Short mmCIF file of C-alpha atoms in Angstrom, two decimals:
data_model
loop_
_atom_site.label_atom_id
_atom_site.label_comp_id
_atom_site.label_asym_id
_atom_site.label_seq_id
_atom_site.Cartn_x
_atom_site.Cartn_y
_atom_site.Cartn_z
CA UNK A 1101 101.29 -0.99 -95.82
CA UNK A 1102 98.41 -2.75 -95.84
CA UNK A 1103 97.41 -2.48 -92.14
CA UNK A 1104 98.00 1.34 -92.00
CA UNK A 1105 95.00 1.22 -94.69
CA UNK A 1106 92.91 -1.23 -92.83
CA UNK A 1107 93.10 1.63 -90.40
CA UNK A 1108 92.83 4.59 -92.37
CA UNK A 1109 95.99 6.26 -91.24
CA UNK A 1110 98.32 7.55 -93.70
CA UNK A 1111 101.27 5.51 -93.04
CA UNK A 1112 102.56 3.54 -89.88
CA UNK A 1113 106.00 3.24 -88.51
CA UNK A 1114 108.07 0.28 -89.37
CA UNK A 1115 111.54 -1.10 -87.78
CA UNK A 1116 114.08 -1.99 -90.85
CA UNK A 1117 114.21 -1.24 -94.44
CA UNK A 1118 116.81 1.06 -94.29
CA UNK A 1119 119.95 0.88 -96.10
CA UNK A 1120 118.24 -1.72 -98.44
CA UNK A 1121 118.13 -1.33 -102.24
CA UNK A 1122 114.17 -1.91 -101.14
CA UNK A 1123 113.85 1.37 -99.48
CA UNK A 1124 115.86 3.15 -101.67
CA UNK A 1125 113.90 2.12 -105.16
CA UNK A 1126 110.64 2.78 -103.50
CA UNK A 1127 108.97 5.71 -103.54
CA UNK A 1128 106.34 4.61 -100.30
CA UNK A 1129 108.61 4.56 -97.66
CA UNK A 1130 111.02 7.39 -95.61
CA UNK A 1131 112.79 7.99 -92.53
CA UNK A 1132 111.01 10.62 -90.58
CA UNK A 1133 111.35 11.93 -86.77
CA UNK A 1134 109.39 10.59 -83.84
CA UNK A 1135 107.11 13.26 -83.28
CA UNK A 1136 106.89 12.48 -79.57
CA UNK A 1137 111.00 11.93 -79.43
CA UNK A 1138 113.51 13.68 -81.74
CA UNK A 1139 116.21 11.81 -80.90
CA UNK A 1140 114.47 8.82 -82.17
CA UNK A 1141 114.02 8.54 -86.18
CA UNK A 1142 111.65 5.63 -87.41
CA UNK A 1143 110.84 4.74 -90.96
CA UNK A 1144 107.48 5.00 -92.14
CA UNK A 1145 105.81 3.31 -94.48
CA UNK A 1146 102.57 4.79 -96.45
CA UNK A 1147 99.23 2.74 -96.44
CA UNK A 1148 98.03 0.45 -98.83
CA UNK A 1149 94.36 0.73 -99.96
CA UNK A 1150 93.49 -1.66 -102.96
CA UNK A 1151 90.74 -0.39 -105.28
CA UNK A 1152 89.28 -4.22 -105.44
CA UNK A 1153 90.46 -7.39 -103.11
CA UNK A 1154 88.96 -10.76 -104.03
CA UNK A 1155 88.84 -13.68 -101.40
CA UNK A 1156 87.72 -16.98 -102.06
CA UNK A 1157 85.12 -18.55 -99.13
CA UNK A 1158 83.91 -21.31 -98.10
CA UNK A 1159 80.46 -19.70 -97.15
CA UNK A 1160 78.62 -16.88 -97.66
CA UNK A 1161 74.85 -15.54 -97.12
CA UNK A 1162 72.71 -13.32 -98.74
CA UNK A 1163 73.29 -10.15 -96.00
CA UNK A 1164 77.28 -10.56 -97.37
CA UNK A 1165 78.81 -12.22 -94.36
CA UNK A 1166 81.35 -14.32 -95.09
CA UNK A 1167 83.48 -17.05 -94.09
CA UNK A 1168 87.09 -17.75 -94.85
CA UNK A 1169 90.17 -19.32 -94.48
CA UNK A 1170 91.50 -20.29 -90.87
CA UNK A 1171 94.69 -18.33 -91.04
CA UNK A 1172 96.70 -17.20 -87.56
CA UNK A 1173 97.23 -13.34 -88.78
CA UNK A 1174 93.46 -12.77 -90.04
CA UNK A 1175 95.26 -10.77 -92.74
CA UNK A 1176 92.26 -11.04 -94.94
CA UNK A 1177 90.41 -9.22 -92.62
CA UNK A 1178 92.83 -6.31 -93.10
CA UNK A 1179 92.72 -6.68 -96.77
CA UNK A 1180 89.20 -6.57 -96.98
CA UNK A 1181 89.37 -3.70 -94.54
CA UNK A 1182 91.73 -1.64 -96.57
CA UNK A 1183 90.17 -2.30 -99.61
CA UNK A 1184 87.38 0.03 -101.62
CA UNK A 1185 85.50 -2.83 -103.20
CA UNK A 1186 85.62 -6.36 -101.88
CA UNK A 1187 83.79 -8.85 -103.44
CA UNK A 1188 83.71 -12.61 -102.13
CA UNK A 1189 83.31 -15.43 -104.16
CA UNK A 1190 81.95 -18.64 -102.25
CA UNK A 1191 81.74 -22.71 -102.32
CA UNK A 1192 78.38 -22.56 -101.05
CA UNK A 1193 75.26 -20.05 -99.77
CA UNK A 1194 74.07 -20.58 -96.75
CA UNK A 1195 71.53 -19.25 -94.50
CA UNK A 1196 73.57 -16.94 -92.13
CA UNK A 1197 77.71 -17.09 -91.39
CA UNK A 1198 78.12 -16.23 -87.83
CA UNK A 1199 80.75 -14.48 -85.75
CA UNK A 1200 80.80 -17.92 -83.85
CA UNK A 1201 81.32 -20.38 -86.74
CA UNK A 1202 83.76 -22.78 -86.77
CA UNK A 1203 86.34 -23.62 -89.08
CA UNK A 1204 87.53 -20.22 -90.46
CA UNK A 1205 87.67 -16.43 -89.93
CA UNK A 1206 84.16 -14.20 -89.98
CA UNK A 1207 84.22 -11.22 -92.35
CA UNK A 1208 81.37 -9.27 -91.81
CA UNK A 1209 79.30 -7.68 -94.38
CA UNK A 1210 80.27 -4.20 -93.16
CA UNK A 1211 83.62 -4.82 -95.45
CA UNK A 1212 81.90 -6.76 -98.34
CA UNK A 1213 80.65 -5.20 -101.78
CA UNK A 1214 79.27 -8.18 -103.45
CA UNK A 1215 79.34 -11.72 -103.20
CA UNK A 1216 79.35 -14.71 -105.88
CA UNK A 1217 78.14 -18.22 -105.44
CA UNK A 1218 81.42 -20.12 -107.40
CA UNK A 1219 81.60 -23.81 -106.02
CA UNK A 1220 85.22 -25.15 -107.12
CA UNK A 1221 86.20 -21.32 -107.42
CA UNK A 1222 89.82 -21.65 -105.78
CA UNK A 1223 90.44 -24.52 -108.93
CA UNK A 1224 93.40 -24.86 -109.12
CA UNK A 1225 94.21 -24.17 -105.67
CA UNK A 1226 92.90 -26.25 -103.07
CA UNK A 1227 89.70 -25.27 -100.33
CA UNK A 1228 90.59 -27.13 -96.96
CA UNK A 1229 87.51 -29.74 -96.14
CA UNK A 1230 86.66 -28.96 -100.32
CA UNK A 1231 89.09 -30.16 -102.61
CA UNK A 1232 92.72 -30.45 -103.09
CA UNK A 1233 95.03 -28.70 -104.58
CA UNK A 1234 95.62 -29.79 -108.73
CA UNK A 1235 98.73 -30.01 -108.46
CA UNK A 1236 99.59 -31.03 -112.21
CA UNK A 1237 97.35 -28.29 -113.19
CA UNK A 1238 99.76 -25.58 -111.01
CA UNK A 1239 102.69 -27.66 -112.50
CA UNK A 1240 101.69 -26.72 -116.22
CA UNK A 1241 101.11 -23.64 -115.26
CA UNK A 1242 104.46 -23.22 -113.73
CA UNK A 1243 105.58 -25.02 -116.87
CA UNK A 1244 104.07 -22.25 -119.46
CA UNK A 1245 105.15 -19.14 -116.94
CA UNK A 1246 108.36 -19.17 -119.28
CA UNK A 1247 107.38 -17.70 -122.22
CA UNK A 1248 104.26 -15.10 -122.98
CA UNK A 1249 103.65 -17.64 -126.29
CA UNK A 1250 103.45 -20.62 -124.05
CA UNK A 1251 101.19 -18.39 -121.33
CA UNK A 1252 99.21 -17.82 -124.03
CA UNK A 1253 98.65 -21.31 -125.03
CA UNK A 1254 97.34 -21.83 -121.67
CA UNK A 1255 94.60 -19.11 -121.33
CA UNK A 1256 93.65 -19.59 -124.39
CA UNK A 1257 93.54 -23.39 -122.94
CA UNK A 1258 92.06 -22.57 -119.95
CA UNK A 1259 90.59 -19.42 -119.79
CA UNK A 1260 89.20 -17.92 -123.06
CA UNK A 1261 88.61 -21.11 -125.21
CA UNK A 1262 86.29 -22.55 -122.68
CA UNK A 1263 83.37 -21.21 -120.73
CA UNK A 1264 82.70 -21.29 -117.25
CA UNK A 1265 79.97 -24.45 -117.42
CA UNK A 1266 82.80 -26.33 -119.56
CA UNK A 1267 86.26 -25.22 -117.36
CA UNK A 1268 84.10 -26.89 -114.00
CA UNK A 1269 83.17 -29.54 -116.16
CA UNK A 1270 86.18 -30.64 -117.35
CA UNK A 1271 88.62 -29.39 -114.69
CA UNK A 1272 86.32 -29.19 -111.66
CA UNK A 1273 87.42 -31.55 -108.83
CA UNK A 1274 85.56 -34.17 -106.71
CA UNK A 1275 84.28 -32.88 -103.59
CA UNK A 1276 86.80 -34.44 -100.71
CA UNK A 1277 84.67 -36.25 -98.21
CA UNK A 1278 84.42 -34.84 -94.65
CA UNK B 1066 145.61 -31.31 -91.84
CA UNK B 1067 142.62 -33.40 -90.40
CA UNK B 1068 140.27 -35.07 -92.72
CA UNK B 1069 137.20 -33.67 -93.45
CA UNK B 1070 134.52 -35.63 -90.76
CA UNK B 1071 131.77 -38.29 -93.08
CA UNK B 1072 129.37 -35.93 -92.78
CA UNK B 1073 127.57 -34.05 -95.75
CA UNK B 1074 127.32 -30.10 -96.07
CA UNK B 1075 123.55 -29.91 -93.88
CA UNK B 1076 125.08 -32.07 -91.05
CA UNK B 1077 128.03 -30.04 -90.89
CA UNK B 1078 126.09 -27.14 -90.83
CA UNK B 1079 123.02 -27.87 -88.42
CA UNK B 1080 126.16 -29.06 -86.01
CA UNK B 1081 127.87 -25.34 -86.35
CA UNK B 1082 124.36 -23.80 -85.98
CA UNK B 1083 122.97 -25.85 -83.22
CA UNK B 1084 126.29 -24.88 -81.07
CA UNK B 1085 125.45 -21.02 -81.09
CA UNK B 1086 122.07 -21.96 -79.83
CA UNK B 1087 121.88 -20.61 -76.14
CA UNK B 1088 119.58 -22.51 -73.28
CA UNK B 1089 116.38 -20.73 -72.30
CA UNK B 1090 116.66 -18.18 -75.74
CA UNK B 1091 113.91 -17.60 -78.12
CA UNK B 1092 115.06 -18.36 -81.84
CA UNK B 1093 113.36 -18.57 -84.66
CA UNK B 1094 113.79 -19.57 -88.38
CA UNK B 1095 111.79 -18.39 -91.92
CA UNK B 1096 110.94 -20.12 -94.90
CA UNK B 1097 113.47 -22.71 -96.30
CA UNK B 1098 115.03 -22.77 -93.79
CA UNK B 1099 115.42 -26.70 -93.17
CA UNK B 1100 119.05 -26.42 -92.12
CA UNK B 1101 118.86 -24.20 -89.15
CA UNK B 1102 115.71 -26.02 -88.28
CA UNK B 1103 117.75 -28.72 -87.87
CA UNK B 1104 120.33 -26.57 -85.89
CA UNK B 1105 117.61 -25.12 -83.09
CA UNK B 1106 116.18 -29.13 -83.01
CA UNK B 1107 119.74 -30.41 -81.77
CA UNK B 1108 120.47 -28.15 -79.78
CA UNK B 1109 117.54 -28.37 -78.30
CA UNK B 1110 118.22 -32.50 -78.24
CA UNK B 1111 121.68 -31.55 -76.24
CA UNK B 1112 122.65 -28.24 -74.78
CA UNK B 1113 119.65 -26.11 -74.33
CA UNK B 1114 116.95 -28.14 -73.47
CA UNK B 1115 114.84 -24.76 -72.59
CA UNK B 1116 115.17 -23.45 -75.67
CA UNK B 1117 111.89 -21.38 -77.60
CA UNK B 1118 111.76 -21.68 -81.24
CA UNK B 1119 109.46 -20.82 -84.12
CA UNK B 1120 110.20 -22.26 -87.24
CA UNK B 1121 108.17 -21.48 -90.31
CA UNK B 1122 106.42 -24.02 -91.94
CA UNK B 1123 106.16 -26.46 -89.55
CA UNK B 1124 103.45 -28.33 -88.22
CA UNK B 1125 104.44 -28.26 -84.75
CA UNK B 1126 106.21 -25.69 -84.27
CA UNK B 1127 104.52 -22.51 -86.60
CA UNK B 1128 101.72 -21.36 -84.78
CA UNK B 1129 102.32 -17.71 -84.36
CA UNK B 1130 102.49 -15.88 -87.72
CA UNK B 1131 102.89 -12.30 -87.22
CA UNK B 1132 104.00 -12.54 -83.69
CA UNK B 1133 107.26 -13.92 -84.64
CA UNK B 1134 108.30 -10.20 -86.22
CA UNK B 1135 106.05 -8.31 -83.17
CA UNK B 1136 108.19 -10.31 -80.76
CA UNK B 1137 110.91 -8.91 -82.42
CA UNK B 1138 110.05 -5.68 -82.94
CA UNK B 1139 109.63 -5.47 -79.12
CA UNK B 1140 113.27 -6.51 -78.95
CA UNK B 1141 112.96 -10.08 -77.82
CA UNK B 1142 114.17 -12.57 -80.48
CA UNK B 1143 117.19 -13.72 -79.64
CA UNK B 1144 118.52 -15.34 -82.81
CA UNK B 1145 117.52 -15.81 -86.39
CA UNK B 1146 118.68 -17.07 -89.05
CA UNK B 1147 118.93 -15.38 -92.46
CA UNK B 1148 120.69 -16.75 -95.83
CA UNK B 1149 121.07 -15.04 -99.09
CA UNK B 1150 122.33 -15.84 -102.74
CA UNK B 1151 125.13 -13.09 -102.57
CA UNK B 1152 126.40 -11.98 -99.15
CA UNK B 1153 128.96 -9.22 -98.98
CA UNK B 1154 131.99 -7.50 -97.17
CA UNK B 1155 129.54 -4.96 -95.11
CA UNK B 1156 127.24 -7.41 -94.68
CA UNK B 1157 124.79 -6.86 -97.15
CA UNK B 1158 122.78 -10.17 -98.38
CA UNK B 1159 120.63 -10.38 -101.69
CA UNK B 1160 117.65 -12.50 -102.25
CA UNK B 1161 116.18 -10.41 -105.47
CA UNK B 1162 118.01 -10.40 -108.32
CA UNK B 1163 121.64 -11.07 -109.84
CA UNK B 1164 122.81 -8.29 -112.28
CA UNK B 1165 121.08 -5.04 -113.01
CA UNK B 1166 117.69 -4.48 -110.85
CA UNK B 1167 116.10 -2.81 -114.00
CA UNK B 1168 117.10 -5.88 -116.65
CA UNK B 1169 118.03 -8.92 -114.35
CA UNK B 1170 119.77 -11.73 -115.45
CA UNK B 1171 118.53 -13.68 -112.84
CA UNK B 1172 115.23 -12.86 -110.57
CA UNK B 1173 114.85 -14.42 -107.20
CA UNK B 1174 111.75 -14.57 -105.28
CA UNK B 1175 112.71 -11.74 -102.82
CA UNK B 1176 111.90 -10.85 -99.57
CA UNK B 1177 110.72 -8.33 -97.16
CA UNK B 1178 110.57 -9.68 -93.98
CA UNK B 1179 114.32 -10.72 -93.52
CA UNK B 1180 115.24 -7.20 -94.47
CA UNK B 1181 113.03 -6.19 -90.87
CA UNK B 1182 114.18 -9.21 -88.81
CA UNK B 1183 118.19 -8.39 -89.91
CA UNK B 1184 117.23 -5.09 -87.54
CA UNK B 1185 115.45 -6.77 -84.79
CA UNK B 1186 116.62 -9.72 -83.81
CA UNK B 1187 119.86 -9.30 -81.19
CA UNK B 1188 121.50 -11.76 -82.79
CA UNK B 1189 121.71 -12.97 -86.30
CA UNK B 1190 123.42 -16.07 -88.33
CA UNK B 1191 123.73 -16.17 -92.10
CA UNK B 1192 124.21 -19.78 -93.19
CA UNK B 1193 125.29 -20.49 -96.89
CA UNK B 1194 125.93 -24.11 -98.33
CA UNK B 1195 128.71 -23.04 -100.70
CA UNK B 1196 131.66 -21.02 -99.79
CA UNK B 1197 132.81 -19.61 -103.26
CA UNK B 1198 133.67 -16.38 -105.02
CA UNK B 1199 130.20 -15.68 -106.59
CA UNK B 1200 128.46 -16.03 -103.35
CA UNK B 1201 131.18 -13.83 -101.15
CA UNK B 1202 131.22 -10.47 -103.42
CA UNK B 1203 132.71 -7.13 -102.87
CA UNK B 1204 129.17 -5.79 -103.08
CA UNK B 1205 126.23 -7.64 -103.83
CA UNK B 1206 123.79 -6.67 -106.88
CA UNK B 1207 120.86 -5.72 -104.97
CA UNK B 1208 121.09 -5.60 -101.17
CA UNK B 1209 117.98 -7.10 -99.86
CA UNK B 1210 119.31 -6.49 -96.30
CA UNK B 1211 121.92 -3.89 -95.03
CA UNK B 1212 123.73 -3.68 -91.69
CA UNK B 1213 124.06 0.17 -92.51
CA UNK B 1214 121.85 1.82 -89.86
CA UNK B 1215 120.93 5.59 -90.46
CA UNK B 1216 121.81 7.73 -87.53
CA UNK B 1217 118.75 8.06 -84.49
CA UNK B 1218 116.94 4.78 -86.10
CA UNK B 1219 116.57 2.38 -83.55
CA UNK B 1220 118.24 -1.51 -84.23
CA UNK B 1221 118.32 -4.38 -81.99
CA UNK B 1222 120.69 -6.05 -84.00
CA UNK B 1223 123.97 -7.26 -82.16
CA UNK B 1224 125.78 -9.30 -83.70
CA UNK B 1225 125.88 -11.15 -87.28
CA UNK B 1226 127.98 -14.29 -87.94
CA UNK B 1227 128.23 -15.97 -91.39
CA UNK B 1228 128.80 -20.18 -91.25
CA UNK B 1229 129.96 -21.95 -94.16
CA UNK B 1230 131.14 -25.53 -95.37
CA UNK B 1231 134.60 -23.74 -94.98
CA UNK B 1232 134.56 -21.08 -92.28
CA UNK B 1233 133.13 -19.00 -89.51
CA UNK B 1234 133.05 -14.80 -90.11
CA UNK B 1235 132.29 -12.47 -87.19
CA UNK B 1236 131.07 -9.21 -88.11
CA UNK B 1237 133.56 -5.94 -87.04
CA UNK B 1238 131.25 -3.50 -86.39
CA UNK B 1239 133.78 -0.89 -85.87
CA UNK B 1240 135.76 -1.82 -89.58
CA UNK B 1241 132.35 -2.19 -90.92
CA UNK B 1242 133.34 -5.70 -92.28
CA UNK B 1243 133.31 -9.23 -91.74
CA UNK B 1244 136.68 -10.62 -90.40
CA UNK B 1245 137.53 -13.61 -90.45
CA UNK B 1246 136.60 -16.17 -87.08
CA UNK B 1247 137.63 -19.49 -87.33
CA UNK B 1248 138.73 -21.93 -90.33
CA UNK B 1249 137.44 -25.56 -90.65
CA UNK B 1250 140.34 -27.56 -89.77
CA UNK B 1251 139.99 -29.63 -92.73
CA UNK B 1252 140.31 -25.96 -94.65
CA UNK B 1253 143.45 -23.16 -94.53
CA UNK B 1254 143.40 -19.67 -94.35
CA UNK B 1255 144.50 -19.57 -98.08
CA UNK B 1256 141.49 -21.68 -99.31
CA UNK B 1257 138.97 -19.65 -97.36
CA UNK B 1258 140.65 -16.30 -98.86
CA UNK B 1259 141.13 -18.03 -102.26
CA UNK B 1260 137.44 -18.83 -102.08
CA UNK B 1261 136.12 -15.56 -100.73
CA UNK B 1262 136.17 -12.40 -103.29
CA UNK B 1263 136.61 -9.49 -100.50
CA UNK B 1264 139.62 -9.20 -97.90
CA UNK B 1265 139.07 -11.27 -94.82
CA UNK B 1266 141.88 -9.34 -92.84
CA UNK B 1267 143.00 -12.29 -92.37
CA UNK B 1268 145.54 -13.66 -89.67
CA UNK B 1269 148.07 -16.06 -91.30
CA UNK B 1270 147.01 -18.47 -88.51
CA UNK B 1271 143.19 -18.43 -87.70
CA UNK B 1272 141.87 -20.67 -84.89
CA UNK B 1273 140.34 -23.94 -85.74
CA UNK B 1274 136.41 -24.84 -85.72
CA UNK B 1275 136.29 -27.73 -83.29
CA UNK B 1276 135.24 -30.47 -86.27
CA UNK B 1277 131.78 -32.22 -85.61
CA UNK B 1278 131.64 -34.65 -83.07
CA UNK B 1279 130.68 -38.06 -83.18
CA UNK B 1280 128.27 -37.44 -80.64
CA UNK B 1281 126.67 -34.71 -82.92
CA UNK B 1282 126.18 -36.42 -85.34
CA UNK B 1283 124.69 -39.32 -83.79
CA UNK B 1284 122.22 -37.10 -82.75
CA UNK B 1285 121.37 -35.13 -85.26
CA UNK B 1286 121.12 -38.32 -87.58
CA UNK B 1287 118.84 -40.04 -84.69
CA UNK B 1288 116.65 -37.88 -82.38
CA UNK B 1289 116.69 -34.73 -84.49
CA UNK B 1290 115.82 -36.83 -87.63
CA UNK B 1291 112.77 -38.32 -86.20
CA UNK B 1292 111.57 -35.43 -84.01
CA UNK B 1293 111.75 -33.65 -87.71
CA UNK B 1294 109.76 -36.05 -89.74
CA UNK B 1295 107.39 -36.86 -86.83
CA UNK B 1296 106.13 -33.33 -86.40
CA UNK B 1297 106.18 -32.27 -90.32
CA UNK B 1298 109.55 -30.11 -90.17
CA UNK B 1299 111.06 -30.55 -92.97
CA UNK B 1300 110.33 -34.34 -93.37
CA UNK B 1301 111.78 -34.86 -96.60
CA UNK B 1302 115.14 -33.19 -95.62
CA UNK B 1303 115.35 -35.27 -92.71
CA UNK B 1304 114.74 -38.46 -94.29
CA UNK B 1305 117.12 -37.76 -97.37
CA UNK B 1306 119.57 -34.87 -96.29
CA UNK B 1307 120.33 -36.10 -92.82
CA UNK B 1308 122.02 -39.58 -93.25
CA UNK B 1309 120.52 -42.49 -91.40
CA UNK B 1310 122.48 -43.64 -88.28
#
């Protein structure tokens, strides 16, 4: 569980699961006693911590703050929390990202390894006040998921017959105006 | 036997849905989902005009994220509304994969969160859009959500009522199996056994579903169709799966 990690407790209580084929193929998750209640049983779920997490921003600075994505959960925050190494790849550097900037949530350098000035990095996913989302591009993707030759057709499309000057030349997207 | 109403399988459904709605409850609805959103929006439009819902993926009315399963952990959602691909005598639903788990013949996007909310919410309605024999097993493949709870583990689960094109099933908790509740009246017994692979315990005679009205259906086709494409819920259902007026 990835907030137990964020926290760095060993597991956190959960309510459901059990009884599920989920619980029972899974080797993270029990049923064990309330410590402060017997009579109560909970199960428990052990924490997550990722070696690396990756987030796409839409700004970064040079001390490693970081801003991204407006989401209502923050639950990049506890990814990047949880995780060993984060590193944060960006549309653009700027000068300082603030705890009080608009327009997305603040990560603050204390959780960030290393981060990467990558304009058009979410391609072919869309950055909100950026760029769309390709969607043909995610539809041939979709459309070579169903075979590993036809997978491999496409990174060797995409991915390892082009470098990274050509793949945001050719497939790089028009900024959207604000 | 009464004709089946003009209505197609959403309408009849939302209508069935919207009528277990209670006034001043908190509901809520996860992803695809368009059918009871169209449910909690009538009843809304008619019965319970107080009623709280959150229903994923919605412009208007998604604006909580976790706090939709922390509400329920705390005990207080009311209803929601779960669906699966296989649903079973004990009440076991699976949304992972058909066949073996190791080798499937069939792998299904899955879920997690249902498999919590099937324990917290008091209340909990399965709709399905096909009543047949490969949806109502025996036992289901893979059970992506169980009814079974282990002894001392704390549920705030209910009660659990399936509604299909065909039927209503209440949940016996002391058999440990759904029973059958009430037959369309456009439906018998025999079809909805013929059509279901487990023993419904059924009655020879099962009370009818009061058919759709016309006044539902007006509704749902007028102010719940607009009040869905005006605040992005499921706009393209609305505008193609609920019929004009």
């Amino acid at each position: 569980m990835i907030q137990a990690g964020s926290l760095g407790i060993p597991y956190a209580p959960v309510i459901g699961l059990a009884g599920t084929d989920l619980y029972r193929r899974r080797d993270d998750v029990t049923i064990t006693p309330n410590p402060f209640d017997p009579e109560e049983h909970t199960v428990v779920v052990r924490a997550l911590n990722p070696d690396v997490a990756i987030f796409h921003a839409t700004k970064v600075d040079r001390s490693g703050n970081a801003l991204l994505r407006w989401h209502p959960d923050n639950e990049d925050l506890q990814v990047a929390r949880a995780s060993r190494r984060v590193i944060v790849t960006a549309e653009e550097v700027v000068d300082q990202v603030s705890p009080y900037d608009s327009g997305g949530v603040f990560l603050p350098t204390i959780n960030v390894t290393a981060v990467v000035h990558a304009p058009g990095g979410a391609h072919p996913t869309g950055v909100n006040g950026y760029y769309e989302l390709d969607r043909e591009h995610v539809l041939e993707y979709q459309r070579c998921s169903v075979s590993d030759e036809l997978f491999r057709s496409f990174l060797d499309k995409y991915v390892f017959g082009v470098t990274e000057e050509e793949y945001a030349h050719r497939y790089g997207r028009a900024p959207v105006k604000v | 036997m009464p004709e089946k109403p003009d209505c197609n399988v959403s309408e009849l459904l939302a209508v069935l849905i919207a009528r277990e709605v209670k006034d001043w409850e908190m509901c809520a609805c996860g992803a695809l989902s368009q059918i009871p959103a169209a449910g909690l929006l009538l009843a809304e439009a008619t019965h319970a005009p107080h009623v709280q819902f959150i229903i994923r993926s919605s412009r208007e009315f998604d604006q909580v994220g976790y706090d939709m399963h922390f509400l329920a952990q705390r005990g207080q959602m009311d209803l929601f509304f779960v669906s699966g691909i296989q649903i079973d005598a004990e009440g076991n639903f699976n949304l992972h994969v058909i066949g073996n788990a190791d080798a499937p013949d069939v792998r299904m996007p899955g879920a997690y969160g249902t498999a919590m909310l099937y324990y917290t919410a008091k209340r909990i309605i399965i709709f399905r859009t096909e009543h047949t024999r490969r949806t109502f097993v025996e036992k289901v493949d893979f059970i992506s959500g169980s009814l079974k709870t282990p002894e001392k583990v704390k549920r705030h689960t209910q009660s659990v009522k399936v509604i299909t094109p065909m039927a209503i099933m209440d949940y016996d908790w002391a058999a440990g199996r759904f029973r059958l509740g009430s037959v369309h009246p456009w439906h018998t017994v025999q079809e909805v056994q013929d059509n279901t692979a487990f023993d419904l315990g059924a009655p020879p005679q099962a009370p009818a579903t009061p058919a759709p009205t016309v006044e539902e259906l007006r509704t749902l086709r007028t102010v719940v169709r607009e009040r869905m494409i005006d605040t992005g819920t499921y706009p393209v259902f609305a505008r193609e799966g609920l019929q004009p007026a």
